[in-house]
Amino acid sequence: MMKVNPKRMLLVFLNGIVGYLVITLLVSAFKSNEDTQSVVIAEPKREIEEEPFRQTDDNVDQEVALFTGEWWKQMLARQEERKSRLRKVCHYLYNETVKDSSFLASHKNRLRPLIVNKKHRFIYSIVYKVGSTNWERVIVQDIEGFQNVPNQKLFSHKALQWMPKFEEKEVEYYLEQYTKFIFVRNPLSRILSGYRDKFVDHHNAVFSKLARQIIRQYRSNMADDSSGSNVTFSEFISYLIDSGEHRVNPHWKPIFAQNMPCTIDYDVIGKLEEASDDIPYVLKKTGLWNVTDYGKGPPRRNTDKELVRQYYSEVNPKLLKELYKVYEPDFLMFGYEMPFFL
């Protein structure tokens, strides 16, 4: 009878256990790797479903791609409608038509509101009190990489390249080749925003001096305290109506008078009231979608209508009619109407 070696049997047994453990670990690792890969593949698809404006990947299902395409078609149609209206108003009411780039370049000092960005080949026509600080920050911070710049320093930052600084040939080229966009706003909301910003929410030496001037000019029986901190909205409107000289400040200067909407052929006319669509459209059209987070959050609640009703309901109707006449081109060109309650 063959003699069994206990040590040999123990060694075989231990080797078997080790082999089993190794195989088990390998199988477990393989399954874990498969699970991880499935998550990675599924993640971009879920991301696009949550954000319809994000550019699609090749593995996005057809339904999501069609939805994005339909949105893009709607945006193109919206732009055509806005531009068509603008052209008709400019031509039939003001006898103004689009000028060619060589003509505009020869009058480049009139192009002061235009900011040029060579990196992404766009021109932004700045309109104050229409989200201009946000667009300045997109350029200064997100595109050019300058961080922690205070809002009051953005306007003069070296990252903003203003059109008049370039030679005529360069101006002509940029106007022809770059995407040109502008954002507009209901004139009543824009005027109110300028008033609240400069005379209610913030005070500096320049606007405090202006406030004292308005009070002296438009308030009879002026109180001893003429510090300017209590200039009324009606007084401010009277100031705007009184003469064109009072409307030169870019925070309330009419868009038709400073951004040349009749003579510059803008590729995109955005509206602040429809920013949840118009900002993503501009970001996609200019290639900025993956550069900035601006315009990607949930839409903010628009309080313009409530504030307009609150402030303008206290203004004399005669003043409102005169104010409308002053800003009438902006109302007509961009499709805004006076609220029914005014």
Short mmCIF file of C-alpha atoms in Angstrom, two decimals, residues 14 31 33 36 47 81 107 112 199 249 274 299 318:
data_model
loop_
_atom_site.label_atom_id
_atom_site.label_comp_id
_atom_site.label_asym_id
_atom_site.label_seq_id
_atom_site.Cartn_x
_atom_site.Cartn_y
_atom_site.Cartn_z
CA LEU A 14 -2.88 25.24 0.27
CA LYS A 31 -16.80 42.50 -13.49
CA ASN A 33 -14.20 47.05 -14.75
CA THR A 36 -17.23 51.12 -14.47
CA GLU A 47 -25.75 64.93 -19.11
CA GLU A 81 -37.77 87.66 -37.66
CA HIS A 107 -15.88 106.11 -39.71
CA ARG A 112 -16.94 102.90 -29.97
CA PHE A 199 -29.36 106.92 -7.83
CA ASN A 249 -24.63 108.76 -20.69
CA GLU A 274 -35.36 85.88 -23.56
CA PRO A 299 -33.39 80.80 -15.60
CA LYS A 318 -47.94 113.15 -19.98
#
